[in-house]
PDB file of C-alpha atoms in Angstrom:
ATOM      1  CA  UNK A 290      16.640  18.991 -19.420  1.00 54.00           C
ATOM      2  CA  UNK A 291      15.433  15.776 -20.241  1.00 63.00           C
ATOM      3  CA  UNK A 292      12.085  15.886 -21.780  1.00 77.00           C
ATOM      4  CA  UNK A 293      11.413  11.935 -21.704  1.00 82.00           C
ATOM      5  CA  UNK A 294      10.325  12.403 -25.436  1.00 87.00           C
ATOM      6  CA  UNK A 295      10.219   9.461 -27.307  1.00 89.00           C
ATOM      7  CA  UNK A 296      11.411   9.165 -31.316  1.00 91.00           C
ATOM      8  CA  UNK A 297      12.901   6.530 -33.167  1.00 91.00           C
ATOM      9  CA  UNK A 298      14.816   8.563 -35.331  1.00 89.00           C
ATOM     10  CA  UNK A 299      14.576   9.238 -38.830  1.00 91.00           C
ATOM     11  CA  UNK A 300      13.857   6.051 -41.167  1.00 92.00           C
ATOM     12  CA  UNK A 301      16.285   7.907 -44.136  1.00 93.00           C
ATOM     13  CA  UNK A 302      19.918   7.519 -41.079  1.00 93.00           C
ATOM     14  CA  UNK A 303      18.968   3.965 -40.283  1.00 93.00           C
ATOM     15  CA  UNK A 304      18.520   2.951 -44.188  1.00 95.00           C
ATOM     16  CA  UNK A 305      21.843   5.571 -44.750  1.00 94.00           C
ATOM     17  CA  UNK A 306      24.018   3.353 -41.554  1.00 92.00           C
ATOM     18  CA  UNK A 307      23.416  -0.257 -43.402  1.00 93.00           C
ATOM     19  CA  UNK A 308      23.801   1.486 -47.278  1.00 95.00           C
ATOM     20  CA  UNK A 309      26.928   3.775 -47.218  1.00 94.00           C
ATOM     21  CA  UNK A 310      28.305   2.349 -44.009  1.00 91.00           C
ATOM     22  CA  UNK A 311      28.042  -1.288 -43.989  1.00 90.00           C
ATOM     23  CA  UNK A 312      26.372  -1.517 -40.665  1.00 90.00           C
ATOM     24  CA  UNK A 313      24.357  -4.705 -41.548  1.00 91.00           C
ATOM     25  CA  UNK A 314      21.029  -5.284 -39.276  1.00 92.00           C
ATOM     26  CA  UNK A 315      20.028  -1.526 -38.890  1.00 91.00           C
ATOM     27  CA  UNK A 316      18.136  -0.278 -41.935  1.00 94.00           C
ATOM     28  CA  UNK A 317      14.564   1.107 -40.669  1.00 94.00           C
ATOM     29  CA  UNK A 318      13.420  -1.892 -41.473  1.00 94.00           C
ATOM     30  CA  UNK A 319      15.450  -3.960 -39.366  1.00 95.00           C
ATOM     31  CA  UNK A 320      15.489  -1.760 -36.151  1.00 94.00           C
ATOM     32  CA  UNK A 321      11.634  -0.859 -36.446  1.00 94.00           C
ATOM     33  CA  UNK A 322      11.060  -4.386 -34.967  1.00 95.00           C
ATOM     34  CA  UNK A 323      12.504  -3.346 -31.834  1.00 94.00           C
ATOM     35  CA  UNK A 324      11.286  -0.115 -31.181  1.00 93.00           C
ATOM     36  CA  UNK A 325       7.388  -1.582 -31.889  1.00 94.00           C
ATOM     37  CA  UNK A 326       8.419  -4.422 -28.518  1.00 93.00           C
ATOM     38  CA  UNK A 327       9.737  -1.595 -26.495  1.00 91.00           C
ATOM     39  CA  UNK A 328       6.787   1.009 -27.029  1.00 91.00           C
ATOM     40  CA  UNK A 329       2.987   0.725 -25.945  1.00 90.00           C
ATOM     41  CA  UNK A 330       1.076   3.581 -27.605  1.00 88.00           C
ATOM     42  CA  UNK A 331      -2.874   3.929 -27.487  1.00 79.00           C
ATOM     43  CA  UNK A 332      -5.168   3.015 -30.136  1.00 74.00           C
ATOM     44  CA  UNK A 333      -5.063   6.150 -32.166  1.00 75.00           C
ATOM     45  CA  UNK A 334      -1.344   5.500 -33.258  1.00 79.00           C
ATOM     46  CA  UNK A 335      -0.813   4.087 -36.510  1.00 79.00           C
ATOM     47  CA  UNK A 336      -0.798   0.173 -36.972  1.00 81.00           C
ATOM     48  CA  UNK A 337       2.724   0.502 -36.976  1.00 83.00           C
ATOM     49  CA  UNK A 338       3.402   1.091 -33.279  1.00 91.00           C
ATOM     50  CA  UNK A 339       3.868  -1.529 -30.751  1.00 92.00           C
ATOM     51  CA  UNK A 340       0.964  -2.076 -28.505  1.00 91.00           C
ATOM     52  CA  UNK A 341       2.355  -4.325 -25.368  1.00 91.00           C
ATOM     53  CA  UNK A 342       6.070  -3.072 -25.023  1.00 91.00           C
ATOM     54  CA  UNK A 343       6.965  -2.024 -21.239  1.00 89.00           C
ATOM     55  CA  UNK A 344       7.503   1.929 -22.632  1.00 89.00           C
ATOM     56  CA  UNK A 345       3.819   3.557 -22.444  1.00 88.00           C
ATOM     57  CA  UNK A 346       4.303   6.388 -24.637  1.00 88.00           C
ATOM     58  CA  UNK A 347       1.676   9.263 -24.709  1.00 84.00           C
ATOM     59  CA  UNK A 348       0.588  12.364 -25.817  1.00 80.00           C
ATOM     60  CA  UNK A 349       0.558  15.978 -24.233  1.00 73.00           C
ATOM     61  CA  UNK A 350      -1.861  15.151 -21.580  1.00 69.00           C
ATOM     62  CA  UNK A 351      -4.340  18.016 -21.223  1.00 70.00           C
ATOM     63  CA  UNK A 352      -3.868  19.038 -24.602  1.00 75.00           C
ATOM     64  CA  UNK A 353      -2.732  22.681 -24.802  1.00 84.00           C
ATOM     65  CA  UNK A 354      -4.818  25.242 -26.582  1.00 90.00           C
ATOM     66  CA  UNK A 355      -1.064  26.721 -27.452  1.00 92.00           C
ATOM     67  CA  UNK A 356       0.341  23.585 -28.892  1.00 89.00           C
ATOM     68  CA  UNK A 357      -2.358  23.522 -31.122  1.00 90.00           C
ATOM     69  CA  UNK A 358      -2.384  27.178 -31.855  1.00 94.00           C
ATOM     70  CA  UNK A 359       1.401  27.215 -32.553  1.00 93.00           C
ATOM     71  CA  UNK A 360       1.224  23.795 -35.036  1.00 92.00           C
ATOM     72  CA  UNK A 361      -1.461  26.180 -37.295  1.00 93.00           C
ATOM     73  CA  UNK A 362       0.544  29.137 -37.191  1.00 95.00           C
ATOM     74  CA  UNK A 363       3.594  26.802 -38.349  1.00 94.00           C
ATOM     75  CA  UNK A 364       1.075  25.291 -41.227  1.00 93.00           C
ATOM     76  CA  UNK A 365       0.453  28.859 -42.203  1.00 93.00           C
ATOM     77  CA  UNK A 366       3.286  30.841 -42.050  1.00 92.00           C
ATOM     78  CA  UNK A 367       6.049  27.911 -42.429  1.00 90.00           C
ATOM     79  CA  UNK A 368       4.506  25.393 -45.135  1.00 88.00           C
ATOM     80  CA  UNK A 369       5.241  22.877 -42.266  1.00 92.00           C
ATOM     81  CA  UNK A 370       2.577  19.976 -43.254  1.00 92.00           C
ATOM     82  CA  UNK A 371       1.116  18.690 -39.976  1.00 91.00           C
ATOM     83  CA  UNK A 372       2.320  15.109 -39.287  1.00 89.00           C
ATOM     84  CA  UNK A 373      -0.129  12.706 -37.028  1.00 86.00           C
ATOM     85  CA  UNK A 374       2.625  10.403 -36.001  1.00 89.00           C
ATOM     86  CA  UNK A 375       6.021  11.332 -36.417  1.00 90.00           C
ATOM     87  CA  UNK A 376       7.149   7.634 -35.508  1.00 91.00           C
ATOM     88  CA  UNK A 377       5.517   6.026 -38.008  1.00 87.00           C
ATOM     89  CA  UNK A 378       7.140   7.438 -40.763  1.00 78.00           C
ATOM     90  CA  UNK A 379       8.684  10.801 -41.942  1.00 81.00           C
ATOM     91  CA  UNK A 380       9.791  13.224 -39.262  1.00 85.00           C
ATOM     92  CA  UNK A 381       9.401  15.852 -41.508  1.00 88.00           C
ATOM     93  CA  UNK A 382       6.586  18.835 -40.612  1.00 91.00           C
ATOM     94  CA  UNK A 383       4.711  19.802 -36.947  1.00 92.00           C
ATOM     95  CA  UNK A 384       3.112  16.894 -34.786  1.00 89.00           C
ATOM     96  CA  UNK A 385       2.407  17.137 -30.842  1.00 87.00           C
ATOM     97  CA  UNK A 386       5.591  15.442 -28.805  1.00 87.00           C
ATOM     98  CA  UNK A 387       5.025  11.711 -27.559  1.00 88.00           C
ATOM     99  CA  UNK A 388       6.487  11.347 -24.084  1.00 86.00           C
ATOM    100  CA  UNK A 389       7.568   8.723 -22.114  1.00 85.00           C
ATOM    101  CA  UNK A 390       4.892   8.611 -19.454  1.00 80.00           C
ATOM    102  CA  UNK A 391       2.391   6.400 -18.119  1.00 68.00           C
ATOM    103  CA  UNK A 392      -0.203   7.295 -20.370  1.00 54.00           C
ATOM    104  CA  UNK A 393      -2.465   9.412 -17.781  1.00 55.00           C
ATOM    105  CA  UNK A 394      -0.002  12.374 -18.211  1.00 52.00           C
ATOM    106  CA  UNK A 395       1.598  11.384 -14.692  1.00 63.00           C
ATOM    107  CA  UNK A 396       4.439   9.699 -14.028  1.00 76.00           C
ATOM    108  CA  UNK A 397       7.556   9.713 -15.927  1.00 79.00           C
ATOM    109  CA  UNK A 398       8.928   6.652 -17.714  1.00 81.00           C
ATOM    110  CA  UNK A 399      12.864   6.376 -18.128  1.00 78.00           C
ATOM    111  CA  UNK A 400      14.528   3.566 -19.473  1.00 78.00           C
ATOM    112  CA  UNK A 401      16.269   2.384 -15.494  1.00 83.00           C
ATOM    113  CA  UNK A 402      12.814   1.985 -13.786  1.00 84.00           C
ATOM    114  CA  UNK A 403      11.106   0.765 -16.711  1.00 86.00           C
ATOM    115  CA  UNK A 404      14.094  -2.164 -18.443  1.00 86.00           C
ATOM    116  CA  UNK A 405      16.866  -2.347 -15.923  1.00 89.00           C
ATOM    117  CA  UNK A 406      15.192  -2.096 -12.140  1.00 91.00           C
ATOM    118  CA  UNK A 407      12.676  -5.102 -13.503  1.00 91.00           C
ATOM    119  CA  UNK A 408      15.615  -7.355 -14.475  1.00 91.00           C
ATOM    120  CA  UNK A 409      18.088  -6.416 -11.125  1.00 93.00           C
ATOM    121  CA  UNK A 410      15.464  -8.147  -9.237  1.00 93.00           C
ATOM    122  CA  UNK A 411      14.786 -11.421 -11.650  1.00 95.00           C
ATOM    123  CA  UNK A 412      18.088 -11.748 -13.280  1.00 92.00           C
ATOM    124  CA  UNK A 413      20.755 -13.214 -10.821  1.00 91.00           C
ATOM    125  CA  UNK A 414      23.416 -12.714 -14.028  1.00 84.00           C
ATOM    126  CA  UNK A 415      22.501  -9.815 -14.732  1.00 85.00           C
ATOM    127  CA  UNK A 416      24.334  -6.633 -13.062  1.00 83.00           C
ATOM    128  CA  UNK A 417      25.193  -2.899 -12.601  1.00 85.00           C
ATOM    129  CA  UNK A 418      28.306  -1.155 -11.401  1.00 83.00           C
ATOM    130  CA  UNK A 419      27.662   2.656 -11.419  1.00 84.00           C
ATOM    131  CA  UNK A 420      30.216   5.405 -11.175  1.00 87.00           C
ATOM    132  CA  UNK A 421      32.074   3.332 -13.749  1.00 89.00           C
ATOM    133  CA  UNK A 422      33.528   4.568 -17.247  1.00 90.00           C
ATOM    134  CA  UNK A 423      33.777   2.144 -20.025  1.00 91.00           C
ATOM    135  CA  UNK A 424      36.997   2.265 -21.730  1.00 93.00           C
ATOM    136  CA  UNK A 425      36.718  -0.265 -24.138  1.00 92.00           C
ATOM    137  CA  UNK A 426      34.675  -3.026 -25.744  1.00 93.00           C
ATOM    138  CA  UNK A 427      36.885  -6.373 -26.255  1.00 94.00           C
ATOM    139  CA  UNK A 428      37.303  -7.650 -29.200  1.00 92.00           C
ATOM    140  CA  UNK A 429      38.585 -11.203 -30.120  1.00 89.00           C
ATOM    141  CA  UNK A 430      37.921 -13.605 -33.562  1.00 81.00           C
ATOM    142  CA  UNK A 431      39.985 -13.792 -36.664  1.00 80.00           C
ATOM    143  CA  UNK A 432      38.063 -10.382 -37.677  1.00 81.00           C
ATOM    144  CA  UNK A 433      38.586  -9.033 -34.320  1.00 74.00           C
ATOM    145  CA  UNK A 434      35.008  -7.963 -34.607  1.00 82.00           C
ATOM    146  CA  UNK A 435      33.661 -10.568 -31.799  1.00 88.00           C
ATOM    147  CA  UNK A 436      32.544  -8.414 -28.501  1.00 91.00           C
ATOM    148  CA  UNK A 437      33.856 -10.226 -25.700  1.00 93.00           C
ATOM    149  CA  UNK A 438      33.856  -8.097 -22.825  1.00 93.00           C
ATOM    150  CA  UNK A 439      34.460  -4.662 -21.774  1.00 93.00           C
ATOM    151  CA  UNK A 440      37.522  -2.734 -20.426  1.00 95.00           C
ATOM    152  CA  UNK A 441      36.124  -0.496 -16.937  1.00 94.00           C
ATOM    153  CA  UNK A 442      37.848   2.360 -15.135  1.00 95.00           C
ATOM    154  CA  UNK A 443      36.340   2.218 -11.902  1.00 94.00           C
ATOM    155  CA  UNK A 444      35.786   5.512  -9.719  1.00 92.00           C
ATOM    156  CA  UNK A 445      39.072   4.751  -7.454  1.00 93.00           C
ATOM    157  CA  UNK A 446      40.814   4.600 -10.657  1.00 95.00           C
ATOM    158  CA  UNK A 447      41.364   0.617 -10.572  1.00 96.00           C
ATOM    159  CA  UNK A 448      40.751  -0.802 -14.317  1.00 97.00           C
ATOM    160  CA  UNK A 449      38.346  -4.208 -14.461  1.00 94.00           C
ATOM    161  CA  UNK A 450      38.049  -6.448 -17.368  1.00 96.00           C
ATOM    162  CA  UNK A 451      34.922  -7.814 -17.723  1.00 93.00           C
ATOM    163  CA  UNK A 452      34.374 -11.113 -19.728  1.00 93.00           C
ATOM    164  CA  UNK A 453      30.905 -12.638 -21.274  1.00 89.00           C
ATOM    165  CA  UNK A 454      30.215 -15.516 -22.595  1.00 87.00           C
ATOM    166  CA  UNK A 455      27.277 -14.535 -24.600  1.00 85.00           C
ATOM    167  CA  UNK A 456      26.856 -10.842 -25.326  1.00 85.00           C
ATOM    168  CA  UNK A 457      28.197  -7.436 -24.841  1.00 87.00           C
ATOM    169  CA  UNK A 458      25.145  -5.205 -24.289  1.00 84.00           C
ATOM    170  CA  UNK A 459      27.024  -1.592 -25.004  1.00 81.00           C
ATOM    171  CA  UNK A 460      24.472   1.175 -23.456  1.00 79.00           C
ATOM    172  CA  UNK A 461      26.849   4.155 -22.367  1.00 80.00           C
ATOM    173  CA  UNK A 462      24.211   6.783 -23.769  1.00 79.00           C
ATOM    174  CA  UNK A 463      23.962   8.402 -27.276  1.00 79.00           C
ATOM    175  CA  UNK A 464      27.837  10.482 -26.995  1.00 84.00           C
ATOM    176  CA  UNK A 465      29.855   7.596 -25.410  1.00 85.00           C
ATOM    177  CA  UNK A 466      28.350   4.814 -27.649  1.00 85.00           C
ATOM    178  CA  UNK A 467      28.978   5.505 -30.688  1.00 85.00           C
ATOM    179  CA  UNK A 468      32.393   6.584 -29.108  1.00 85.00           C
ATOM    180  CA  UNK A 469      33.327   3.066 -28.065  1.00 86.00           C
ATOM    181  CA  UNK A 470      32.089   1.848 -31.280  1.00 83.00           C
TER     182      UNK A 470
END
């Protein structure tokens, strides 16, 4: 089940995809950026957090008497050292979950109704076939490492190439992704 939780991930596998694997333009550094324009979090984040991005992310809302009961015992029993804002830093230790939500503790937030249902209706270029499968990202350039479209298997079993002449946006979840990468 889908918890709408929201992390960034931890800063140490960013900084570890530009160092040992070349992957220039994602150390935490560089994808922290992005992450602070997608997020709105209340005032009693850290600094670090973005404040006007579409994604309202919030605490537990009411508060739990167990969440806070469990987090001691974990301080106690587990040496886990209590973390205030696991997004703004080390992931390491116990902190309450930040969800995806509209900041009341009511409705949930996920990334179609929030990024993609907003730019169906302003974007005349901009478009979504569902019950599709990606295949492949095109390449093309004397590296081969220019995306230039992408290969789809519709649901009748026809295959579509799709060409850009801008950008590939690649967003086939967190298995297929890094699949067709």
């Amino acid at each position: 089940i889908n918890y709408n939780l929201w992390v960034h991930g931890a800063p140490q596998d960013f900084d570890r995809w530009e160092t040992q694997y070349g992957c220039t333009g994602w150390s935490y550094k560089d994808v922290l950026p992005h992450f602070q324009c997608l997020e709105r979090v209340s005032p009693d984040y850290s600094e670090a957090r973005g404040k006007e991005g579409p994604i309202a992310v919030a605490k537990l809302f009411p508060a739990l008497e167990e969440v806070e009961d469990f987090m001691k015992a974990c301080e106690e029993n587990a040496d886990a050292q209590r973390v205030a804002d696991y997004n703004a830093g080390s992931l390491a230790g116990v902190s309450p979950v930040q969800l995806c939500t509209d900041g009341t503790g009511g409705g949930r937030q996920d990334c179609f109704s929030t990024l993609v249902e907003p730019l169906l209706r302003s974007c005349p270029n901009f478009h979504v076939i569902s019950e599709t499968f990606c295949r492949r990202v095109l390449l093309e350039g004397s590296d081969g490492l220019k995306a230039t479209g992408v290969e789809l298997e519709l649901r009748s079993g026809k295959i579509l190439q799709v060409q850009c002449d801008k950008e590939v946006i690649l967003s086939a979840g967190a298995l297929l992704s890094p699949q067709l990468l």
